[in-house]
């Protein structure tokens, strides 16, 4: 039936309500209105920044209308919802993306022009929202875009850091320097809605007293407030606009009045300082369990040393998100037994694993649900995505720290050990109660694997040692409905390495794969508008169709044979190179040779990603060129090599790699013999926005991790979608990309995953000198040591990682790497054939849309369905 109008005169409301600006004149009206009122300025004193702000506020109004309707619609329909819990959302800029998704870019461009501004200049005014480190955070952002575009009722939950990933400066010596990223300092952020009315109290420390009925009373300690900020996430060509809720920490009271009155000012503000500190800064460690020895050498990040603040961030965020989710569920008025029919919670890595004991705490202590039922609810609600099998990246929390900060959760973790089918037994219970060695015997595990004490120790939630530590991946695994890896190979490795025992115990069906994806909106339409337009023209399909059904790119395949099409394709690549060259010229003052092949490696600096292999290969190329005669050099294919990426502030070897790249670039670029044939650039302060300029310009990109170490990679997908060919190892999603685009369109090299373990063993116990194993590499190392790129001694620690254990197998893969790059040179000689490869690559990338990935999560894990806003 028709609902009753809630208040006042319905017609007056209807007349007053506005709709989304869709034509140029309403766009300009709205912008001018914001200039005059929101900004209190006029045409006379409006600069690019002001014009951007006014235009952004106008788009914000449109987004709010759609967002409001969407949220109202979801509330009314009360479908099952999914929640994506991620400590990182690497969103980048919003303005351009919002305009494209709303289908309003042309109107805004025209409007802005009429007001005397240039659209490209306005787009450049926006700061990136860089609330993430790398692939894991950017994946979360792509999944939000796809959820909204596929009209799925999905919310993101994260933290509203005051400071995002640090800004990277490179000193004249080539050292990375870190500067804070105060991304909110410019005043209001138009892309968020502060929801000061939505807040929860979160407790830390205190005491947890068990009650006879199985509940516990957690009291005392510190209480802080979590306040919601909502970020609007517009879908592509749909009204559906989803929500990303970011929590900000605040002191519960401004300051402690008692201390203040007693004249103890410092103590009075202390609690307010420590409450605000929780969401002050994103941890810059990628792929590490906040390793303290690595952090010690850092200066500007010393306040992040120690683990407590990171654990506080994790609990603060999880607790606020769960309180919000439970409150929303309660509003539906269903019994808790139906919680898993209305709620799915996806854990993006182990960072939000505390959601498992926290939901148990809420159900048991607050909702008075018995243990068994509560555990059923939790294990049917929570899903866990693993993003790495590297041992140093697996999270572990010291038991004493957990007991101190989260006493009730530590009790629950011990209780999980006791109650969970797979773990419970008498001997074991004794162990827990005595807090001595946990898991000496366990009924179910013991029954299945009698006498296998090693297995019990391996599977334990608590790792023995001083101190004992909670293994978060084990907790996430046993507390979840499904566990998934992020590419086929990686998901297999999860099952055969870090969670092997759990597969043998619980069976295969809990473990599966969802290969990562990327949003074609940002990573094709937005970053490469010319290519997007050519695709629409060629397919004779509006982009609103193929951008949401990326398999349609297959329709480009026949055009690989079309000379005219190939010409247009190549001309766009050329203009994208010139756009990058212009960017480098204006930001760094350097001239780039746009007649060269563009070769790009952009990602976080890490030994396993082997930027070292790349720069050593570059130096090898340089030495080879130097030995050639002028006549020989004439035949060489010119190449420009780009690097970009940040190193964790305390990761010494990664920082040394940057230093080597920068100093090698300085020498190589200055050499008149080779200058036209080889130049190298390290572009500082890699970001989402910089990636948007680099990716469309590449001829080849490098994804050269030691086999078995890169879980998926996602930039590999971005390059290939933009017609850049892939040079890579047989690792992560590279394998599936090759399957999709054809092995003859990628350049593979290096040892395969099964060989890696044996080779490492050999390196440990039967080391062979580099001179014997790989003379070409030995020569390169000697040149560096000999001071070709400045004081050779500086690089010894880096070179020694290769000369000694060579854990990442540079010496093993170097020759085949050089071979692959020679194949690239060969292939590039045949320009027409190269362009065909480029076209075929793009045409076959449909699988890697994050729409496909998010629909897999929605259908096979979450059981949610699209809820279209009409
Ligand atoms: I663990 N990943 C990341 O960016 N940071 C991390 O701390 C961890 C994983 C990445 C993987 O390295 C990539 O291979 C993967 O594509 C990405 O997560 C998204 O799954």
CSV table of N, CA, C and O in Angstrom, one decimal, residues 364-443:
chain,number,residue,atom,x,y,z
A,364,UNK,N,27.4,-13.4,22.8
A,364,UNK,CA,27.4,-14.0,24.1
A,364,UNK,C,27.1,-13.1,25.2
A,364,UNK,O,26.1,-13.2,26.0
A,365,UNK,N,27.9,-12.0,25.3
A,365,UNK,CA,27.8,-11.1,26.5
A,365,UNK,C,26.7,-10.2,26.4
A,365,UNK,O,26.1,-9.8,27.4
A,366,UNK,N,26.4,-9.7,25.2
A,366,UNK,CA,25.3,-8.7,25.1
A,366,UNK,C,24.0,-9.3,24.7
A,366,UNK,O,22.9,-8.8,25.2
A,367,UNK,N,24.0,-10.2,23.8
A,367,UNK,CA,22.7,-10.8,23.3
A,367,UNK,C,22.4,-12.1,24.1
A,367,UNK,O,21.3,-12.7,23.8
A,368,UNK,N,23.2,-12.5,24.9
A,368,UNK,CA,23.0,-13.7,25.8
A,368,UNK,C,22.7,-15.0,25.0
A,368,UNK,O,21.8,-15.8,25.3
A,369,UNK,N,23.4,-15.1,23.9
A,369,UNK,CA,23.2,-16.3,23.1
A,369,UNK,C,24.3,-17.4,23.5
A,369,UNK,O,25.4,-17.0,23.8
A,370,UNK,N,23.9,-18.6,23.6
A,370,UNK,CA,24.9,-19.6,24.1
A,370,UNK,C,26.0,-19.8,23.1
A,370,UNK,O,25.8,-19.6,21.9
A,371,UNK,N,27.1,-20.3,23.6
A,371,UNK,CA,28.3,-20.4,22.8
A,371,UNK,C,28.1,-21.1,21.5
A,371,UNK,O,28.5,-20.6,20.4
A,372,UNK,N,27.5,-22.3,21.5
A,372,UNK,CA,27.4,-23.1,20.3
A,372,UNK,C,26.6,-22.4,19.2
A,372,UNK,O,27.0,-22.3,18.0
A,373,UNK,N,25.5,-21.7,19.6
A,373,UNK,CA,24.7,-21.0,18.6
A,373,UNK,C,25.5,-19.8,18.1
A,373,UNK,O,25.5,-19.5,16.9
A,374,UNK,N,26.2,-19.1,19.0
A,374,UNK,CA,27.0,-17.9,18.6
A,374,UNK,C,28.0,-18.3,17.6
A,374,UNK,O,28.2,-17.7,16.6
A,375,UNK,N,28.7,-19.5,17.9
A,375,UNK,CA,29.8,-19.9,17.0
A,375,UNK,C,29.2,-20.3,15.6
A,375,UNK,O,29.8,-20.0,14.5
A,376,UNK,N,28.1,-20.9,15.6
A,376,UNK,CA,27.4,-21.2,14.3
A,376,UNK,C,27.1,-19.9,13.5
A,376,UNK,O,27.3,-19.9,12.3
A,377,UNK,N,26.6,-18.9,14.2
A,377,UNK,CA,26.3,-17.6,13.5
A,377,UNK,C,27.6,-17.0,12.9
A,377,UNK,O,27.6,-16.7,11.8
A,378,UNK,N,28.6,-17.0,13.8
A,378,UNK,CA,29.9,-16.3,13.3
A,378,UNK,C,30.4,-17.1,12.1
A,378,UNK,O,30.7,-16.5,11.1
A,379,UNK,N,30.5,-18.4,12.2
A,379,UNK,CA,31.1,-19.2,11.1
A,379,UNK,C,30.3,-19.3,9.9
A,379,UNK,O,30.7,-19.8,8.9
A,380,UNK,N,29.1,-18.8,9.9
A,380,UNK,CA,28.3,-18.7,8.7
A,380,UNK,C,28.2,-17.3,8.1
A,380,UNK,O,27.6,-17.0,7.1
A,381,UNK,N,28.8,-16.3,8.8
A,381,UNK,CA,28.7,-14.9,8.5
A,381,UNK,C,30.1,-14.4,7.9
A,381,UNK,O,30.1,-13.6,7.0
A,382,UNK,N,31.2,-14.9,8.4
A,382,UNK,CA,32.5,-14.4,8.1
A,382,UNK,C,33.2,-15.2,7.0
A,382,UNK,O,33.1,-16.4,6.9
A,383,UNK,N,33.9,-14.4,6.1
A,383,UNK,CA,34.6,-15.0,5.0
A,383,UNK,C,36.0,-14.3,5.0
A,383,UNK,O,36.2,-13.2,5.4
A,384,UNK,N,37.0,-15.1,4.7
A,384,UNK,CA,38.4,-14.6,4.8
A,384,UNK,C,39.2,-14.7,3.5
A,384,UNK,O,39.2,-15.8,2.9
A,385,UNK,N,39.7,-13.6,3.0
A,385,UNK,CA,40.6,-13.6,1.8
A,385,UNK,C,42.0,-13.5,2.3
A,385,UNK,O,42.4,-12.5,3.0
A,386,UNK,N,42.8,-14.4,1.8
A,386,UNK,CA,44.3,-14.4,2.1
A,386,UNK,C,45.0,-13.7,0.9
A,386,UNK,O,44.6,-13.9,-0.2
A,387,UNK,N,46.0,-12.9,1.2
A,387,UNK,CA,46.7,-12.1,0.1
A,387,UNK,C,48.2,-12.5,0.0
A,387,UNK,O,48.9,-11.8,-0.8
A,388,UNK,N,48.6,-13.4,0.8
A,388,UNK,CA,50.1,-13.7,0.7
A,388,UNK,C,50.4,-15.0,1.4
A,388,UNK,O,49.7,-15.4,2.4
A,389,UNK,N,51.4,-15.7,0.9
A,389,UNK,CA,51.9,-16.9,1.7
A,389,UNK,C,53.3,-16.6,2.2
A,389,UNK,O,53.9,-17.5,2.8
A,390,UNK,N,53.8,-15.4,2.0
A,390,UNK,CA,55.1,-15.0,2.6
A,390,UNK,C,55.1,-15.1,4.1
A,390,UNK,O,54.3,-14.4,4.7
A,391,UNK,N,55.9,-15.9,4.7
A,391,UNK,CA,55.9,-16.0,6.2
A,391,UNK,C,56.0,-14.7,6.9
A,391,UNK,O,55.3,-14.5,7.9
A,392,UNK,N,56.8,-13.8,6.4
A,392,UNK,CA,57.0,-12.6,7.2
A,392,UNK,C,55.8,-11.7,7.2
A,392,UNK,O,55.7,-10.7,8.0
A,393,UNK,N,54.8,-11.9,6.3
A,393,UNK,CA,53.7,-11.1,6.3
A,393,UNK,C,52.5,-11.6,7.0
A,393,UNK,O,51.4,-11.0,7.1
A,394,UNK,N,52.6,-12.8,7.6
A,394,UNK,CA,51.5,-13.4,8.4
A,394,UNK,C,51.4,-12.8,9.7
A,394,UNK,O,52.4,-12.8,10.5
A,395,UNK,N,50.2,-12.3,10.0
A,395,UNK,CA,50.1,-11.5,11.3
A,395,UNK,C,50.1,-12.4,12.5
A,395,UNK,O,49.4,-13.5,12.5
A,396,UNK,N,50.8,-12.0,13.5
A,396,UNK,CA,50.8,-12.7,14.8
A,396,UNK,C,50.8,-11.6,15.9
A,396,UNK,O,51.5,-10.6,15.8
A,397,UNK,N,50.0,-11.8,16.9
A,397,UNK,CA,49.9,-10.8,18.0
A,397,UNK,C,50.4,-11.5,19.3
A,397,UNK,O,49.9,-12.6,19.7
A,398,UNK,N,51.3,-10.8,20.0
A,398,UNK,CA,51.8,-11.4,21.3
A,398,UNK,C,50.6,-11.6,22.3
A,398,UNK,O,49.8,-10.6,22.5
A,399,UNK,N,50.5,-12.7,22.9
A,399,UNK,CA,49.5,-13.0,23.9
A,399,UNK,C,49.5,-12.0,25.0
A,399,UNK,O,48.4,-11.5,25.4
A,400,UNK,N,50.6,-11.6,25.6
A,400,UNK,CA,50.5,-10.6,26.7
A,400,UNK,C,49.9,-9.3,26.2
A,400,UNK,O,49.2,-8.7,27.0
A,401,UNK,N,50.2,-8.9,25.0
A,401,UNK,CA,49.6,-7.6,24.5
A,401,UNK,C,48.1,-7.8,24.3
A,401,UNK,O,47.3,-6.9,24.7
A,402,UNK,N,47.7,-8.9,23.8
A,402,UNK,CA,46.3,-9.2,23.6
A,402,UNK,C,45.6,-9.2,25.0
A,402,UNK,O,44.5,-8.6,25.1
A,403,UNK,N,46.2,-9.9,25.9
A,403,UNK,CA,45.5,-9.9,27.3
A,403,UNK,C,45.4,-8.6,27.9
A,403,UNK,O,44.4,-8.3,28.6
A,404,UNK,N,46.4,-7.7,27.7
A,404,UNK,CA,46.4,-6.4,28.3
A,404,UNK,C,45.4,-5.5,27.6
A,404,UNK,O,44.5,-4.9,28.2
A,405,UNK,N,45.4,-5.5,26.2
A,405,UNK,CA,44.5,-4.5,25.5
A,405,UNK,C,43.1,-5.1,25.4
A,405,UNK,O,42.1,-4.3,25.4
A,406,UNK,N,42.9,-6.4,25.2
A,406,UNK,CA,41.6,-6.9,24.9
A,406,UNK,C,41.4,-8.2,25.7
A,406,UNK,O,41.3,-9.3,25.2
A,407,UNK,N,41.3,-8.0,27.0
A,407,UNK,CA,41.2,-9.2,27.9
A,407,UNK,C,40.1,-10.1,27.6
A,407,UNK,O,40.2,-11.4,27.6
A,408,UNK,N,38.9,-9.6,27.2
A,408,UNK,CA,37.8,-10.4,26.9
A,408,UNK,C,38.0,-11.2,25.6
A,408,UNK,O,37.6,-12.4,25.5
A,409,UNK,N,38.6,-10.6,24.7
A,409,UNK,CA,38.8,-11.3,23.4
A,409,UNK,C,39.8,-12.4,23.5
A,409,UNK,O,39.7,-13.5,22.9
A,410,UNK,N,40.8,-12.2,24.4
A,410,UNK,CA,41.8,-13.3,24.6
A,410,UNK,C,41.1,-14.5,25.3
A,410,UNK,O,41.3,-15.6,24.9
A,411,UNK,N,40.2,-14.2,26.2
A,411,UNK,CA,39.4,-15.3,26.8
A,411,UNK,C,38.6,-16.1,25.7
A,411,UNK,O,38.6,-17.3,25.7
A,412,UNK,N,38.0,-15.3,24.8
A,412,UNK,CA,37.2,-15.9,23.8
A,412,UNK,C,38.1,-16.8,22.9
A,412,UNK,O,37.7,-17.9,22.5
A,413,UNK,N,39.3,-16.3,22.6
A,413,UNK,CA,40.2,-17.0,21.7
A,413,UNK,C,40.5,-18.4,22.4
A,413,UNK,O,40.5,-19.4,21.8
A,414,UNK,N,40.8,-18.3,23.7
A,414,UNK,CA,41.1,-19.6,24.4
A,414,UNK,C,39.9,-20.4,24.4
A,414,UNK,O,40.0,-21.7,24.2
A,415,UNK,N,38.7,-19.8,24.5
A,415,UNK,CA,37.5,-20.7,24.5
A,415,UNK,C,37.2,-21.3,23.1
A,415,UNK,O,36.7,-22.4,23.0
A,416,UNK,N,37.6,-20.6,22.1
A,416,UNK,CA,37.4,-21.2,20.7
A,416,UNK,C,38.3,-22.5,20.7
A,416,UNK,O,37.8,-23.5,20.2
A,417,UNK,N,39.5,-22.4,21.2
A,417,UNK,CA,40.4,-23.5,21.2
A,417,UNK,C,39.7,-24.7,22.0
A,417,UNK,O,39.7,-25.9,21.6
A,418,UNK,N,39.0,-24.4,23.1
A,418,UNK,CA,38.3,-25.4,23.9
A,418,UNK,C,37.1,-26.0,23.2
A,418,UNK,O,36.8,-27.2,23.2
A,419,UNK,N,36.2,-25.1,22.6
A,419,UNK,CA,34.9,-25.5,22.1
A,419,UNK,C,34.9,-26.0,20.7
A,419,UNK,O,34.1,-26.8,20.4
A,420,UNK,N,35.7,-25.4,19.9
A,420,UNK,CA,35.6,-25.8,18.5
A,420,UNK,C,35.9,-27.3,18.3
A,420,UNK,O,36.8,-27.8,18.8
A,421,UNK,N,34.9,-27.9,17.6
A,421,UNK,CA,35.0,-29.3,17.3
A,421,UNK,C,36.4,-29.8,17.1
A,421,UNK,O,36.8,-30.8,17.7
A,422,UNK,N,37.1,-29.2,16.2
A,422,UNK,CA,38.4,-29.7,15.8
A,422,UNK,C,39.4,-29.6,16.9
A,422,UNK,O,40.5,-30.2,16.8
A,423,UNK,N,39.1,-28.9,17.9
A,423,UNK,CA,40.2,-28.6,18.8
A,423,UNK,C,40.0,-29.1,20.2
A,423,UNK,O,40.9,-29.1,21.0
A,424,UNK,N,38.7,-29.4,20.6
A,424,UNK,CA,38.4,-29.5,22.0
A,424,UNK,C,38.9,-30.9,22.5
A,424,UNK,O,38.8,-31.9,21.9
A,425,UNK,N,39.2,-30.9,23.7
A,425,UNK,CA,39.6,-32.1,24.5
A,425,UNK,C,40.0,-31.8,25.9
A,425,UNK,O,40.2,-30.7,26.2
A,426,UNK,N,40.1,-32.8,26.7
A,426,UNK,CA,40.3,-32.6,28.1
A,426,UNK,C,41.7,-32.1,28.4
A,426,UNK,O,41.9,-31.1,29.0
A,427,UNK,N,42.7,-32.9,27.8
A,427,UNK,CA,44.1,-32.5,28.0
A,427,UNK,C,44.3,-31.1,27.6
A,427,UNK,O,45.0,-30.3,28.3
A,428,UNK,N,43.7,-30.8,26.5
A,428,UNK,CA,43.8,-29.5,25.9
A,428,UNK,C,43.3,-28.4,26.9
A,428,UNK,O,43.9,-27.4,27.1
A,429,UNK,N,42.1,-28.7,27.4
A,429,UNK,CA,41.4,-27.8,28.3
A,429,UNK,C,42.3,-27.5,29.5
A,429,UNK,O,42.5,-26.3,29.9
A,430,UNK,N,42.9,-28.5,30.0
A,430,UNK,CA,43.9,-28.3,31.1
A,430,UNK,C,45.0,-27.3,30.7
A,430,UNK,O,45.3,-26.4,31.4
A,431,UNK,N,45.5,-27.6,29.5
A,431,UNK,CA,46.6,-26.7,29.0
A,431,UNK,C,46.1,-25.3,29.0
A,431,UNK,O,46.9,-24.4,29.4
A,432,UNK,N,44.9,-25.1,28.5
A,432,UNK,CA,44.5,-23.7,28.4
A,432,UNK,C,44.3,-23.1,29.8
A,432,UNK,O,44.7,-21.9,30.0
A,433,UNK,N,43.7,-23.8,30.7
A,433,UNK,CA,43.4,-23.3,32.0
A,433,UNK,C,44.7,-23.0,32.7
A,433,UNK,O,44.8,-22.0,33.5
A,434,UNK,N,45.7,-23.8,32.5
A,434,UNK,CA,47.0,-23.5,33.1
A,434,UNK,C,47.8,-22.6,32.3
A,434,UNK,O,48.9,-22.2,32.7
A,435,UNK,N,47.3,-22.1,31.2
A,435,UNK,CA,48.0,-21.3,30.2
A,435,UNK,C,49.4,-21.8,29.9
A,435,UNK,O,50.3,-21.1,29.7
A,436,UNK,N,49.5,-23.1,29.9
A,436,UNK,CA,50.7,-23.7,29.5
A,436,UNK,C,50.6,-24.1,28.0
A,436,UNK,O,49.6,-23.7,27.4
A,437,UNK,N,51.4,-25.0,27.6
A,437,UNK,CA,51.4,-25.4,26.2
A,437,UNK,C,50.0,-25.8,25.7
A,437,UNK,O,49.4,-26.7,26.2
A,438,UNK,N,49.6,-25.0,24.8
A,438,UNK,CA,48.2,-25.2,24.2
A,438,UNK,C,48.3,-26.3,23.2
A,438,UNK,O,49.3,-26.5,22.5
A,439,UNK,N,47.3,-27.1,23.1
A,439,UNK,CA,47.2,-28.1,22.1
A,439,UNK,C,48.2,-29.2,22.2
A,439,UNK,O,49.1,-29.3,21.4
A,440,UNK,N,48.1,-30.0,23.3
A,440,UNK,CA,49.0,-31.2,23.3
A,440,UNK,C,48.2,-32.4,22.8
A,440,UNK,O,48.7,-33.3,22.3
A,441,UNK,N,46.9,-32.2,22.8
A,441,UNK,CA,46.0,-33.3,22.3
A,441,UNK,C,44.7,-32.7,22.0
A,441,UNK,O,44.3,-31.8,22.7
A,442,UNK,N,44.0,-33.2,21.0
A,442,UNK,CA,42.7,-32.6,20.7
A,442,UNK,C,41.9,-33.7,20.1
A,442,UNK,O,42.3,-34.5,19.3
A,443,UNK,N,40.7,-33.9,20.7
A,443,UNK,CA,39.9,-35.1,20.4
A,443,UNK,C,39.7,-35.3,18.9
A,443,UNK,O,40.1,-36.4,18.4
